[in-house]
C-alpha positions as a printed NumPy array, in Angstrom:
array([[ 13.773, -14.178,   4.22 ],
       [ 12.017, -16.741,   1.613],
       [ 11.268, -16.316,  -1.3  ],
       [  9.202, -17.964,  -3.839],
       [  9.792, -17.512,  -7.56 ],
       [  7.047, -16.554, -10.058],
       [  7.944, -17.991, -13.99 ],
       [  5.356, -16.587, -16.377],
       [  5.837, -20.047, -18.643],
       [  3.538, -18.441, -21.659],
       [ -0.331, -17.89 , -22.994],
       [ -2.211, -20.897, -23.243],
       [ -0.83 , -22.111, -26.627],
       [  2.137, -19.783, -26.609],
       [  5.37 , -21.225, -24.443],
       [  8.308, -18.597, -23.479],
       [ 11.114, -21.153, -21.908],
       [ 11.367, -25.157, -21.865],
       [ 11.613, -26.512, -18.832],
       [ 16.08 , -27.111, -19.09 ],
       [ 15.882, -23.32 , -19.762],
       [ 14.024, -22.916, -16.542],
       [ 15.924, -25.976, -14.76 ],
       [ 18.891, -23.241, -15.622],
       [ 17.743, -20.395, -14.102],
       [ 16.408, -21.798, -10.684],
       [ 19.751, -24.081,  -9.847],
       [ 21.965, -20.27 , -10.432],
       [ 20.143, -18.592,  -7.703],
       [ 22.213, -17.999,  -4.997],
       [ 22.027, -20.108,  -2.457],
       [ 21.664, -16.728,   0.568],
       [ 18.34 , -16.378,  -1.689],
       [ 16.639, -18.788,  -0.201],
       [ 13.559, -20.128,  -2.948],
       [ 11.017, -21.826,  -1.113],
       [  8.288, -22.036,  -3.598],
       [  7.583, -21.47 ,  -7.559],
       [  4.83 , -20.196,  -9.133],
       [  4.712, -21.   , -12.722],
       [  1.872, -21.069, -15.709],
       [ -0.216, -20.852, -17.275],
       [  0.929, -22.686, -19.989],
       [ -0.734, -25.875, -21.352],
       [  1.957, -28.05 , -22.057],
       [  1.925, -30.163, -18.462],
       [  5.226, -31.923, -19.947],
       [  7.232, -28.685, -19.255],
       [  5.667, -29.726, -15.36 ],
       [  6.497, -32.737, -15.005],
       [ 10.539, -31.862, -15.257],
       [ 10.218, -29.084, -13.462],
       [  7.932, -30.285, -11.006],
       [ 10.82 , -33.393, -10.618],
       [ 13.471, -30.471,  -9.933],
       [ 11.618, -29.057,  -7.742],
       [ 10.4  , -31.28 ,  -5.197],
       [ 13.675, -32.861,  -5.293],
       [ 15.074, -29.366,  -3.885],
       [ 12.287, -29.225,  -1.294],
       [ 10.767, -27.023,  -3.054],
       [  6.888, -26.512,  -3.954],
       [  5.405, -25.85 ,  -7.386],
       [  2.127, -23.758,  -8.151],
       [  0.071, -23.957, -10.395],
       [ -0.452, -19.88 , -12.044],
       [ -4.039, -20.111, -13.004],
       [ -6.228, -17.013, -14.085],
       [ -9.779, -16.808, -12.499],
       [-11.635, -14.038, -14.458],
       [ -9.685, -13.529, -17.088],
       [ -7.774, -15.225, -19.897],
       [ -9.834, -18.6  , -19.438],
       [-11.954, -17.689, -21.927],
       [ -9.297, -18.369, -24.89 ],
       [ -9.895, -22.201, -23.782],
       [-13.717, -22.219, -22.979],
       [-17.036, -20.34 , -23.907],
       [-16.714, -17.775, -20.987],
       [-19.718, -15.077, -20.012],
       [-18.399, -11.457, -20.104],
       [-18.089,  -8.965, -17.818],
       [-20.386,  -6.208, -18.319],
       [-20.437,  -1.933, -16.452],
       [-23.509,  -1.21 , -14.979],
       [-25.392,   0.636, -18.986],
       [-25.111,  -3.807, -19.637],
       [-21.887,  -2.445, -22.451],
       [-19.664,  -4.704, -23.104],
       [-15.912,  -3.426, -21.054],
       [-12.463,  -2.092, -23.192],
       [ -9.586,  -4.83 , -22.817],
       [ -5.956,  -4.451, -22.308],
       [ -3.5  ,  -7.011, -24.006],
       [  0.131,  -6.725, -21.777],
       [  1.67 ,  -8.891, -23.503],
       [  2.071, -12.213, -25.791],
       [ -0.212, -14.662, -23.861],
       [ -1.903, -12.407, -21.626],
       [ -4.88 ,  -9.979, -21.571],
       [ -7.048,  -8.011, -19.799],
       [-10.267,  -8.974, -21.012],
       [-12.996,  -9.922, -17.518],
       [-15.389, -12.337, -16.669],
       [-19.004, -12.076, -14.685],
       [-17.404, -12.928, -11.253],
       [-21.202, -14.048, -10.11 ],
       [-21.606, -16.662, -13.229],
       [-21.091, -20.529, -11.764],
       [-20.482, -20.801, -15.811],
       [-16.565, -18.728, -14.952],
       [-15.802, -20.917, -11.997],
       [-16.905, -23.969, -13.567],
       [-15.24 , -23.345, -16.751],
       [-11.81 , -22.653, -14.241],
       [-11.959, -26.319, -12.333],
       [-13.051, -27.716, -16.234],
       [ -9.658, -25.961, -17.453],
       [ -8.155, -27.303, -14.177],
       [ -9.067, -30.972, -14.711],
       [ -7.877, -31.136, -18.881],
       [ -4.691, -29.858, -18.808],
       [ -3.111, -29.74 , -15.399],
       [ -4.693, -32.257, -12.666],
       [ -2.056, -35.081, -13.413],
       [  0.799, -32.653, -12.877],
       [  2.226, -32.911,  -8.884],
       [  1.626, -29.228,  -8.299],
       [  1.533, -29.095,  -4.204],
       [ -0.803, -25.603,  -4.666],
       [ -2.667, -24.009,  -6.822],
       [ -1.944, -19.923,  -7.033],
       [ -5.235, -18.036,  -8.596],
       [ -4.948, -15.045, -10.467],
       [ -7.21 , -12.365, -11.986],
       [ -9.567, -12.875,  -8.535],
       [-11.21 ,  -9.471,  -9.58 ],
       [-12.812,  -6.919, -12.045],
       [-11.046,  -4.576, -14.001],
       [ -9.07 ,  -1.835, -13.072],
       [ -9.922,   1.973, -14.483],
       [ -7.843,   0.662, -17.229],
       [-11.001,  -0.14 , -18.875],
       [-12.042,   3.198, -17.83 ],
       [-15.076,   3.536, -15.323],
       [-17.215,   1.267, -16.178],
       [-14.19 ,  -1.183, -15.972],
       [-14.87 ,   0.035, -11.914],
       [-18.483,  -0.12 , -11.947],
       [-18.876,  -3.829, -13.107],
       [-20.498,  -6.015, -13.806],
       [-24.303,  -4.412, -14.007],
       [-24.752,  -7.79 , -15.485],
       [-28.203,  -9.082, -14.394],
       [-26.917, -11.717, -12.939],
       [-24.883,  -9.511, -10.737],
       [-27.62 ,  -7.039, -10.933],
       [-29.962,  -9.739,  -8.658],
       [-27.076, -10.326,  -6.143],
       [-26.725,  -6.278,  -5.737],
       [-31.013,  -6.842,  -5.131],
       [-30.51 ,  -9.27 ,  -3.041],
       [-28.655,  -7.393,  -0.869],
       [-30.662,  -3.879,  -0.603],
       [-28.525,  -2.623,  -3.519],
       [-30.425,  -1.378,  -6.798],
       [-28.375,  -1.035,  -9.211],
       [-30.52 ,   1.203, -11.414],
       [-30.315,   3.198,  -8.225],
       [-26.415,   3.661,  -8.703],
       [-27.035,   4.608, -12.172],
       [-28.7  ,   7.443, -10.95 ],
       [-27.054,   8.538,  -8.335],
       [-23.789,   8.155, -10.715],
       [-25.522,  10.951, -13.525],
       [-26.71 ,  13.565, -11.316],
       [-23.626,  13.441,  -9.21 ],
       [-21.392,  13.748, -11.908],
       [-17.551,  14.276, -10.882],
       [-18.421,  13.956,  -7.287],
       [-19.43 ,  10.5  ,  -7.197],
       [-16.373,   9.666,  -6.663],
       [-15.206,  11.915,  -4.391],
       [-13.277,  10.797,  -1.238],
       [-13.044,  12.317,   2.004],
       [ -9.677,  13.09 ,   3.456],
       [ -6.832,  10.67 ,   2.954],
       [ -4.68 ,   9.359,   5.536],
       [ -2.093,   6.882,   4.803],
       [ -2.056,   3.469,   5.478],
       [ -5.917,   3.568,   4.987],
       [ -8.489,   2.831,   2.524],
       [ -9.946,   5.495,   1.238],
       [-13.351,   7.25 ,   2.63 ],
       [-16.025,   7.465,  -0.089],
       [-18.408,  10.352,   0.279],
       [-21.443,   8.522,  -1.505],
       [-22.869,   6.139,   0.674],
       [-24.093,   4.502,  -2.481],
       [-20.848,   3.971,  -3.931],
       [-19.142,   2.571,  -0.759],
       [-21.749,  -0.603,  -0.367],
       [-22.018,  -1.389,  -4.394],
       [-17.499,  -1.692,  -3.092],
       [-18.555,  -3.616,  -0.335],
       [-20.758,  -5.727,  -1.805],
       [-18.554,  -6.529,  -4.868],
       [-16.146,  -7.339,  -2.198],
       [-18.281,  -9.693,  -0.745],
       [-19.912, -11.386,  -4.196],
       [-16.075, -11.966,  -5.927],
       [-15.013, -13.438,  -2.015],
       [-17.657, -15.935,  -1.596],
       [-16.745, -17.022,  -5.888],
       [-13.084, -17.368,  -4.976],
       [-14.046, -19.183,  -2.014],
       [-15.78 , -21.623,  -3.531],
       [-12.808, -22.411,  -5.979],
       [-10.262, -22.893,  -2.667],
       [-12.608, -24.896,  -1.049],
       [-12.571, -27.133,  -3.945],
       [ -8.984, -27.17 ,  -4.472],
       [ -8.468, -27.856,  -1.04 ],
       [-10.738, -30.372,  -1.516],
       [ -8.051, -32.398,  -4.097],
       [ -5.319, -31.95 ,  -1.577],
       [ -4.045, -28.859,  -3.076],
       [ -2.359, -25.623,  -0.923],
       [ -3.65 , -22.259,  -2.531],
       [ -1.718, -18.918,  -2.434],
       [ -3.751, -15.906,  -4.185],
       [ -2.599, -12.534,  -6.062],
       [ -4.274,  -9.16 ,  -4.496],
       [ -4.029,  -6.292,  -6.154],
       [ -2.234,  -3.151,  -3.385],
       [ -3.788,  -2.662,  -0.787],
       [ -4.547,   0.682,  -1.788],
       [ -7.781,   0.537,  -4.531],
       [ -8.434,  -3.392,  -3.971],
       [-11.452,  -2.531,  -2.336],
       [-12.66 ,  -0.57 ,  -6.515],
       [-11.458,  -4.094,  -7.633],
       [-13.74 ,  -5.831,  -5.382],
       [-10.988,  -7.838,  -3.751],
       [-11.674,  -7.565,  -0.303],
       [ -7.797,  -9.016,   1.696],
       [ -9.746,  -9.934,   5.213],
       [-12.691, -11.806,   3.403],
       [-10.424, -13.634,   1.11 ],
       [ -7.275, -14.432,   3.656],
       [ -9.376, -16.666,   5.092],
       [ -9.046, -20.12 ,   4.458],
       [ -5.948, -20.044,   1.787],
       [ -1.704, -21.258,   2.141],
       [ -0.661, -17.526,   1.175],
       [ -1.174, -14.491,   0.183],
       [  0.655, -12.007,  -2.152],
       [  0.089,  -8.217,  -2.396],
       [  1.128,  -6.892,  -5.369],
       [  3.078,  -3.971,  -4.73 ],
       [  4.434,  -3.115,  -7.826],
       [  6.069,   0.34 ,  -7.587],
       [  8.215,   0.837, -10.887],
       [  6.046,  -0.996, -12.796],
       [  4.431,   0.73 , -15.684],
       [  2.043,  -1.329, -16.93 ],
       [ -1.062,  -3.005, -15.45 ],
       [ -1.408,  -4.002, -11.416],
       [  2.114,  -0.735, -10.94 ],
       [  0.706,   1.531,  -8.038],
       [  1.66 ,   4.299,  -9.938],
       [  0.452,   3.64 , -12.863],
       [ -2.773,   2.431, -11.228],
       [ -2.796,   5.538,  -9.717],
       [ -2.948,   8.14 , -12.31 ],
       [ -5.005,   5.841, -14.306],
       [ -7.556,   6.196, -11.747],
       [ -7.009,  10.317, -11.536],
       [ -7.366,  11.012, -14.626],
       [-10.421,   8.707, -15.879],
       [-12.22 ,  10.619, -12.823],
       [-11.981,  14.117, -14.762],
       [-12.957,  16.447, -12.643],
       [-12.527,  14.794,  -9.373],
       [-10.275,  17.287,  -7.324],
       [ -9.964,  14.965,  -3.712],
       [ -7.16 ,  12.225,  -4.575],
       [ -4.272,  14.069,  -3.753],
       [ -0.84 ,  13.477,  -5.149],
       [  0.949,  10.377,  -3.031],
       [  4.743,   9.755,  -2.929],
       [  4.864,   5.727,  -3.773],
       [  8.537,   5.837,  -1.431],
       [  9.323,   3.56 ,   1.152],
       [  6.735,   4.684,   3.758],
       [  3.863,   3.916,   2.147],
       [  4.927,   0.24 ,   0.95 ],
       [  5.558,  -0.377,   5.021],
       [  2.279,   1.317,   5.734],
       [  0.404,  -0.357,   3.332],
       [  2.375,  -3.928,   3.982],
       [  1.384,  -2.513,   8.464],
       [ -2.439,  -2.798,   7.206],
       [ -2.235,  -6.782,   6.622],
       [  0.03 ,  -7.762,   8.986],
       [ -3.728,  -9.112,  11.344],
       [ -3.576, -11.437,   8.904],
       [ -3.444, -15.345,   9.965],
       [ -2.564, -16.427,   6.599],
       [  1.25 , -16.129,   5.446],
       [  2.496, -12.991,   3.388],
       [  4.621, -13.006,   0.865],
       [  4.86 ,  -9.205,  -1.185],
       [  4.725,  -9.211,  -5.02 ],
       [  8.11 ,  -7.114,  -5.763],
       [  9.215,  -7.154,  -9.5  ],
       [ 13.099,  -7.894,  -9.802],
       [ 12.777,  -8.792, -13.38 ],
       [ 13.491,  -5.336, -16.472],
       [ 11.332,  -4.509, -18.945],
       [ 13.021,  -0.59 , -20.083],
       [  9.526,   0.226, -21.119],
       [  7.907,  -1.388, -18.118],
       [  9.6  ,  -1.986, -15.043],
       [ 12.692,   0.129, -15.417],
       [ 14.176,  -2.046, -11.443],
       [ 17.63 ,  -1.842,  -9.907],
       [ 19.247,  -3.888,  -7.475],
       [ 19.247,  -0.864,  -4.645],
       [ 15.174,  -0.911,  -5.419],
       [ 14.764,  -4.036,  -5.204],
       [ 16.595,  -4.729,  -1.866],
       [ 15.221,  -1.388,  -0.114],
       [ 10.97 ,  -3.003,  -1.066],
       [ 12.675,  -6.078,   0.09 ],
       [ 14.486,  -4.917,   3.558],
       [ 11.013,  -3.405,   3.385],
       [  8.804,  -6.612,   3.845],
       [ 11.319,  -7.716,   6.423],
       [ 10.837,  -5.011,   8.407],
       [  6.896,  -5.224,   8.078],
       [  7.199,  -8.889,  10.084],
       [  6.04 , -10.902,   6.723],
       [  6.566, -14.552,   5.7  ],
       [  8.503, -13.556,   2.809],
       [  8.745, -12.023,   0.043],
       [  7.888, -13.34 ,  -3.774],
       [ 10.996, -12.362,  -6.466],
       [  7.979, -11.04 ,  -9.515],
       [  6.4  , -11.318, -12.206],
       [  8.731, -13.732, -13.84 ],
       [ 12.325, -14.689, -12.864],
       [ 13.455, -15.181, -16.067],
       [ 13.475, -11.882, -17.463],
       [ 15.764, -10.543, -13.821],
       [ 19.452,  -9.815, -14.623],
       [ 21.767, -12.018, -12.281],
       [ 22.34 ,  -8.521, -10.148],
       [ 18.685,  -8.299,  -9.68 ],
       [ 18.064, -11.673,  -8.153],
       [ 21.749, -11.506,  -6.276],
       [ 19.983,  -7.898,  -5.093],
       [ 17.395, -10.598,  -2.242],
       [ 21.04 , -12.371,  -1.161],
       [ 21.259, -11.879,   2.823],
       [ 17.732, -10.239,   3.482]])
């Protein structure tokens, strides 16, 4: 099976590793763990990428720039922040140095132009084979229900209104329904949650359309500049809550990386996010207990098998006692499930520099 290695070089202004450290780590990966691509970002020190790119290209490995879209960019450019339906700012969450989860309005042309501007200023002269777009979503329940019911700014409200959804009407339904607003019909493994509220279902559908339009415009820009494009995607079960429509986003990209993090107690971790959902929707009884085991993983992957682009699910291989308590057995089980599910490969996430050698070896001969 082919692999993509992911490296968090650091935030815009704080670099975690030298080029030599990264080259040494990549050079130590066993031959039976074939690396096809490397995703690296998003520190702005272009000299580091040049050295790493020379090494990777000498080995026939592609290099993708890891570039956030609806988060992080505001540290370099003036960004329009996302708002909830009541036009209040969303809570942010600092996960690690150089990364935060403050989200920006997905309909703002200025925010899209910021991504292009940052790329052109800091990265356009580097010989990247492709661009890996991250944070292409709205907030999850890390910002409470308001994060999921975003963005409600005037520009987004105009978009919804043009598509026959009045956000004022949505708020009225929300206030009258109480906790029942979020109720789902019977859960069927391997399928999206089906909402009892038609207006909530319509909001999520239109949010997915809105985000896809913005992201696809970025994809066209990079494609026109002869770059391949990969996308970082939320796990399918809850993707509609954050505005990600796999069908619309995957149509013209080279690969997608669904984040299948079953051992991550942090944003994008499956169990972490699902329990945040349930605790945020206090009083809602319709969300069942779900065991996030191998069968769940296989069911999630079966849902995306038909997509035309290449599919490289992300499996966390780094270890952090407080965040990612991974081990070789878990990694091997996950990667075998990825292979058995007919995927094109897997991404070794989310920072291979923090992966113990035995974790990387667990990916061998699969």
